């Protein structure tokens, strides 16, 4: 499979849409409409007794306080790890001395190229949170013995993958 | 939080983009760009020894054979369960006598309203698969004792949530 062409069909304020053309090994071709995304990170930041999550309005899905892992989009030129460090400070006011990659996932590979880099962050130190302009973020401390209930309440795909993989790691 | 307006800014072949306006309880307002999606389903279809997955090209993320649960988009007027039954036949050639809802998740609530309805399907009967036109789907049987390795290989968010929750159910 080879991408043989690409043209942008919509430049929005946050989202752009393109049509890519592909040729397959059997000689056939196809076009695919793709929502371009810069990629994102999400972080399982924890110590021995708790992990940190956030609640925020997610207008796209009509939720006023969606429960999620700290997360955010990659900025121009930023590596996933740099982005994760920045978002952890901005959203929950934490720095971490230890960072481990947990998983890289595709959010919805049928229509968008968004890839989310999941990290586990430990050895936490508190700093001042620096919410971006217009962000309405509430920090939520989750006791580790409430991990299973929290998974039950969570409906965000990237956060569920992070929490479920973290729960698996803890059982080992 | 109340949606006070909505206008479509792009009608693509598969994807449309809109700008929604919101008013919050504190009187402030915001605009959000949202990729409209009809919603989707994904299915953990299993018996005592195996579950069924698929591999298919996912051009948006540059993968020739992405490993996923059987899944698909809701068609006009279709309920999630009807969609799941249709997709299970089309993609892997199975009917199931037992269907249980597993979880409803948001794929990427920062920019799209896509919601995925996950189901567990059991008491399986083989029928002829009916792949849609242009679909290049390979059926993959996963032995249940290879579930953990399969989770390690899988990179699709909805499929990971389905597999990880199914692994939790099996441990109970």
Coordinates of C-alpha atoms in Angstrom, one line a residue:
Chain A
X1 CA 0.0 0.0 0.0
X2 CA 1.5 3.3 -1.1
X3 CA 0.1 6.8 -0.7
X4 CA 0.2 8.3 -4.2
X5 CA -1.5 11.7 -3.5
X6 CA -3.0 14.0 -0.9
X7 CA -4.9 17.2 -1.0
X8 CA -6.4 19.3 1.8
X9 CA -10.2 19.8 1.3
X10 CA -10.9 21.8 4.5
X11 CA -8.8 24.0 6.8
X12 CA -10.7 24.6 10.0
X13 CA -9.7 26.4 13.2
X14 CA -8.6 23.2 14.9
X15 CA -9.2 20.4 12.4
X16 CA -8.2 19.9 8.8
X17 CA -9.5 17.3 6.4
X18 CA -7.6 15.8 3.5
X19 CA -8.2 13.3 0.7
X20 CA -5.4 10.8 0.3
X21 CA -5.0 8.5 -2.6
X22 CA -3.6 5.0 -2.3
X23 CA -2.3 2.2 -4.6
X24 CA -2.4 -1.4 -3.4
X25 CA -0.1 -4.3 -4.3
X26 CA -2.8 -5.7 -6.6
X27 CA -2.8 -2.5 -8.6
X28 CA -6.1 -1.2 -7.4
X29 CA -6.5 2.3 -6.0
X30 CA -8.7 4.1 -3.4
X31 CA -9.3 7.5 -1.9
X32 CA -9.7 8.1 1.8
X33 CA -11.0 11.1 3.6
X34 CA -8.8 11.7 6.6
X35 CA -9.1 14.1 9.5
X36 CA -5.6 15.4 10.2
X37 CA -4.5 15.4 13.8
X38 CA -1.1 16.4 15.3
X39 CA -1.1 13.5 17.7
X40 CA -1.7 13.6 21.5
X41 CA -0.5 12.2 24.8
X42 CA -2.2 10.9 27.9
X43 CA -0.6 10.3 31.3
X44 CA -1.1 7.8 34.2
X45 CA 0.6 9.9 36.9
X46 CA 0.6 8.0 40.2
X47 CA 2.3 7.4 43.5
X48 CA 1.7 4.5 46.0
X49 CA -1.8 5.6 46.9
X50 CA -3.4 7.7 44.2
X51 CA -3.4 8.7 40.5
X52 CA -4.4 12.0 39.1
X53 CA -7.2 12.6 36.6
X54 CA -9.2 15.6 35.4
X55 CA -12.8 16.6 34.7
X56 CA -13.5 19.1 32.0
X57 CA -16.2 20.1 29.6
X58 CA -16.1 18.1 26.3
X59 CA -18.5 20.1 24.2
X60 CA -18.2 17.7 21.2
X61 CA -19.9 14.9 23.1
X62 CA -22.2 17.1 25.2
X63 CA -20.4 16.3 28.5
X64 CA -19.9 19.0 31.1
X65 CA -17.4 17.1 33.2
X66 CA -15.9 14.2 31.4
X67 CA -13.4 12.2 33.5
X68 CA -10.1 11.7 31.7
X69 CA -6.4 11.2 32.2
X70 CA -4.3 14.4 31.9
X71 CA -3.8 14.7 28.2
X72 CA -3.2 17.1 25.4
X73 CA -2.2 17.7 21.8
X74 CA 1.3 17.8 20.5
X75 CA 2.5 21.3 19.6
X76 CA 4.6 22.0 16.6
X77 CA 8.1 20.4 16.9
X78 CA 7.3 18.9 20.3
X79 CA 8.1 15.2 21.1
X80 CA 5.5 13.1 22.8
X81 CA 7.5 13.1 26.0
X82 CA 8.0 16.9 26.0
X83 CA 4.3 17.3 25.4
X84 CA 3.4 14.9 28.3
X85 CA 5.7 16.8 30.7
X86 CA 4.1 20.1 29.7
X87 CA 0.6 18.8 30.0
X88 CA 1.2 17.2 33.4
X89 CA 2.3 20.6 34.7
X90 CA -0.4 22.6 33.0
X91 CA -3.3 20.3 33.9
X92 CA -2.6 18.9 37.3
X93 CA 0.5 20.9 38.6
X94 CA 2.9 17.9 38.7
X95 CA 6.4 17.1 37.6
X96 CA 7.6 13.5 37.4
X97 CA 11.1 12.2 37.8
X98 CA 10.3 8.9 36.1
X99 CA 8.6 8.5 32.7
X100 CA 7.8 5.2 31.0
X101 CA 6.0 4.8 27.6
X102 CA 3.0 2.6 28.2
X103 CA 1.3 2.2 24.7
X104 CA 0.7 4.0 21.5
X105 CA -2.9 3.9 20.2
X106 CA -5.0 5.0 17.3
X107 CA -8.1 6.9 18.4
X108 CA -10.3 6.0 15.5
X109 CA -8.2 4.7 12.5
X110 CA -11.2 4.6 10.2
X111 CA -11.2 8.4 9.7
X112 CA -8.4 10.2 11.6
X113 CA -4.6 9.8 11.8
X114 CA -4.7 10.7 15.5
X115 CA -2.2 8.7 17.5
X116 CA -2.1 8.9 21.3
X117 CA 1.1 8.3 23.2
X118 CA 0.3 6.9 26.7
X119 CA 2.9 7.3 29.5
X120 CA 3.2 6.3 33.1
X121 CA 4.7 9.1 35.3
X122 CA 6.0 8.5 38.8
X123 CA 8.1 10.2 41.5
X124 CA 5.8 13.2 41.4
X125 CA 6.6 16.7 42.7
X126 CA 3.9 19.4 43.1
X127 CA 4.3 22.6 41.1
X128 CA 1.7 25.3 40.2
X129 CA -0.7 24.2 37.5
X130 CA -0.8 26.4 34.4
X131 CA -4.1 26.0 32.7
X132 CA -4.3 27.2 29.1
X133 CA -6.6 30.1 28.4
X134 CA -10.3 29.1 28.5
X135 CA -9.6 25.7 30.0
X136 CA -12.0 24.6 32.7
X137 CA -10.1 21.8 34.3
X138 CA -10.9 20.3 37.7
X139 CA -8.2 18.0 39.2
X140 CA -9.5 14.7 40.5
X141 CA -7.4 12.5 42.9
X142 CA -8.3 8.8 42.5
X143 CA -7.3 6.4 45.3
X144 CA -5.6 3.4 43.8
X145 CA -8.1 1.1 45.6
X146 CA -10.9 2.8 43.6
X147 CA -9.3 2.1 40.3
X148 CA -11.9 -0.5 39.3
X149 CA -14.8 1.8 40.0
X150 CA -13.1 4.6 38.2
X151 CA -12.7 2.4 35.1
X152 CA -16.4 1.8 35.4
X153 CA -17.2 5.5 35.4
X154 CA -14.7 6.5 32.7
X155 CA -15.9 6.7 29.1
X156 CA -13.0 8.3 27.3
X157 CA -11.2 5.7 25.1
X158 CA -7.5 6.8 25.7
X159 CA -8.1 7.1 29.4
X160 CA -9.7 3.7 29.6
X161 CA -6.8 2.1 27.8
X162 CA -4.3 3.8 30.1
X163 CA -6.3 2.9 33.3
X164 CA -6.9 -0.7 32.2
X165 CA -3.2 -1.3 31.2
X166 CA -2.1 0.3 34.5
X167 CA -4.5 -2.0 36.4
X168 CA -2.9 -5.0 34.6
X169 CA 0.6 -3.7 35.5
X170 CA -0.4 -3.5 39.2
X171 CA -1.6 -7.1 39.2
X172 CA 1.8 -8.4 38.1
Chain B
X1 CA -23.6 24.2 29.5
X2 CA -26.0 24.7 26.7
X3 CA -25.5 24.5 22.9
X4 CA -26.8 27.7 21.5
X5 CA -25.9 27.3 17.8
X6 CA -24.4 25.0 15.2
X7 CA -23.4 25.4 11.6
X8 CA -21.8 23.0 9.2
X9 CA -18.5 24.3 7.8
X10 CA -17.5 21.2 5.7
X11 CA -19.4 18.4 4.0
X12 CA -17.0 15.7 2.9
X13 CA -17.6 12.4 1.4
X14 CA -17.4 10.6 4.8
X15 CA -16.8 13.3 7.3
X16 CA -18.5 16.6 8.1
X17 CA -17.3 19.4 10.3
X18 CA -19.4 21.8 12.2
X19 CA -18.9 24.7 14.6
X20 CA -21.0 24.6 17.7
X21 CA -21.6 27.5 20.1
X22 CA -22.0 27.0 23.8
X23 CA -23.0 29.1 26.8
X24 CA -21.8 28.1 30.3
X25 CA -23.5 28.6 33.6
X26 CA -21.2 31.5 34.4
X27 CA -22.5 33.3 31.3
X28 CA -19.3 32.9 29.2
X29 CA -19.5 31.4 25.7
X30 CA -17.3 29.4 23.4
X31 CA -17.1 27.9 20.0
X32 CA -16.0 24.4 19.3
X33 CA -15.1 22.7 16.0
X34 CA -16.5 19.2 15.9
X35 CA -16.1 16.4 13.5
X36 CA -19.6 14.8 13.1
X37 CA -19.7 11.0 13.3
X38 CA -22.8 8.8 13.2
X39 CA -21.4 6.5 16.0
X40 CA -20.0 3.0 15.7
X41 CA -20.0 -0.4 17.3
X42 CA -17.3 -3.0 18.1
X43 CA -17.8 -6.6 19.1
X44 CA -16.1 -9.1 21.3
X45 CA -17.5 -12.3 19.7
X46 CA -16.2 -15.4 21.5
X47 CA -16.8 -18.9 22.5
X48 CA -15.0 -21.1 25.1
X49 CA -11.7 -21.2 23.2
X50 CA -11.4 -18.2 20.8
X51 CA -12.5 -14.7 19.9
X52 CA -12.7 -13.3 16.4
X53 CA -10.8 -10.3 15.2
X54 CA -10.1 -8.8 11.8
X55 CA -7.1 -7.3 10.0
X56 CA -7.7 -4.6 7.4
X57 CA -5.9 -1.6 5.8
X58 CA -6.4 1.6 7.7
X59 CA -5.1 4.1 5.3
X60 CA -5.6 7.1 7.6
X61 CA -2.9 5.8 9.9
X62 CA -0.7 4.2 7.2
X63 CA -1.3 0.6 8.4
X64 CA -1.8 -2.2 5.9
X65 CA -3.2 -4.8 8.3
X66 CA -4.4 -3.2 11.5
X67 CA -5.7 -5.7 14.1
X68 CA -9.2 -4.8 15.4
X69 CA -12.4 -6.2 16.8
X70 CA -15.2 -6.5 14.2
X71 CA -16.6 -3.0 14.0
X72 CA -18.4 -0.5 11.9
X73 CA -20.4 2.7 11.6
X74 CA -24.1 3.1 12.4
X75 CA -26.2 3.5 9.3
X76 CA -29.2 5.8 9.1
X77 CA -31.9 4.8 11.5
X78 CA -30.0 1.8 12.8
X79 CA -29.7 1.0 16.5
X80 CA -26.3 0.1 17.9
X81 CA -27.4 -3.6 18.4
X82 CA -28.8 -3.9 14.9
X83 CA -25.5 -2.4 13.6
X84 CA -23.5 -4.9 15.6
X85 CA -25.4 -7.8 14.3
X86 CA -25.0 -6.6 10.8
X87 CA -21.3 -6.0 11.1
X88 CA -20.6 -9.4 12.8
X89 CA -22.2 -11.1 9.8
X90 CA -20.5 -8.9 7.2
X91 CA -17.0 -8.9 8.6
X92 CA -16.6 -12.4 10.2
X93 CA -19.6 -14.4 9.0
X94 CA -21.1 -15.0 12.5
X95 CA -24.5 -14.7 14.1
X96 CA -24.7 -14.6 17.9
X97 CA -27.7 -15.7 20.0
X98 CA -26.5 -13.8 23.1
X99 CA -25.7 -10.1 23.0
X100 CA -24.6 -8.0 26.1
X101 CA -23.6 -4.3 26.1
X102 CA -20.1 -4.0 27.5
X103 CA -19.3 -0.2 27.5
X104 CA -20.0 3.0 25.5
X105 CA -16.9 5.1 24.9
X106 CA -15.9 8.3 23.2
X107 CA -13.1 7.9 20.7
X108 CA -11.6 11.3 21.0
X109 CA -14.0 13.7 22.7
X110 CA -11.7 16.8 22.1
X111 CA -12.7 17.0 18.5
X112 CA -15.3 14.4 17.5
X113 CA -18.7 13.3 18.8
X114 CA -18.0 9.7 17.8
X115 CA -19.3 7.2 20.4
X116 CA -18.5 3.5 20.1
X117 CA -20.9 0.9 21.6
X118 CA -19.0 -2.2 22.6
X119 CA -20.8 -5.5 22.8
X120 CA -20.0 -9.0 23.9
X121 CA -21.5 -11.6 21.6
X122 CA -21.7 -15.4 22.4
X123 CA -23.5 -18.5 21.2
X124 CA -22.1 -18.1 17.8
X125 CA -23.3 -19.7 14.5
X126 CA -21.4 -19.5 11.3
X127 CA -22.9 -17.9 8.2
X128 CA -21.4 -16.5 5.0
X129 CA -19.5 -13.3 5.5
X130 CA -20.7 -10.4 3.3
X131 CA -17.9 -7.9 3.0
X132 CA -18.9 -4.5 1.8
X133 CA -17.6 -3.4 -1.5
X134 CA -13.9 -2.5 -1.5
X135 CA -13.4 -3.9 2.0
X136 CA -10.2 -5.9 2.4
X137 CA -10.9 -7.8 5.6
X138 CA -9.0 -10.8 6.8
X139 CA -10.6 -12.8 9.7
X140 CA -8.3 -13.6 12.6
X141 CA -9.1 -16.2 15.2
X142 CA -7.5 -15.5 18.5
X143 CA -7.2 -18.3 21.1
X144 CA -8.4 -17.1 24.5
X145 CA -5.1 -18.1 26.0
X146 CA -3.4 -15.7 23.7
X147 CA -5.5 -12.8 24.8
X148 CA -2.7 -11.0 26.7
X149 CA -0.3 -11.2 23.7
X150 CA -3.1 -10.0 21.4
X151 CA -3.6 -6.9 23.7
X152 CA 0.1 -6.3 23.4
X153 CA -0.1 -6.3 19.6
X154 CA -3.3 -4.3 19.3
X155 CA -3.1 -0.6 18.8
X156 CA -6.7 0.4 18.0
X157 CA -8.3 2.2 21.0
X158 CA -11.9 0.7 20.8
X159 CA -10.5 -2.8 20.3
X160 CA -8.1 -2.4 23.3
X161 CA -10.9 -1.2 25.6
X162 CA -13.0 -4.2 24.4
X163 CA -10.2 -6.7 24.9
X164 CA -9.1 -5.3 28.2
X165 CA -12.6 -5.3 29.7
X166 CA -13.2 -8.8 28.4
X167 CA -9.9 -9.9 30.0
X168 CA -11.2 -8.4 33.3
X169 CA -14.6 -10.2 33.0
X170 CA -12.7 -13.5 32.4
X171 CA -10.7 -13.1 35.6
X172 CA -13.9 -12.8 37.7

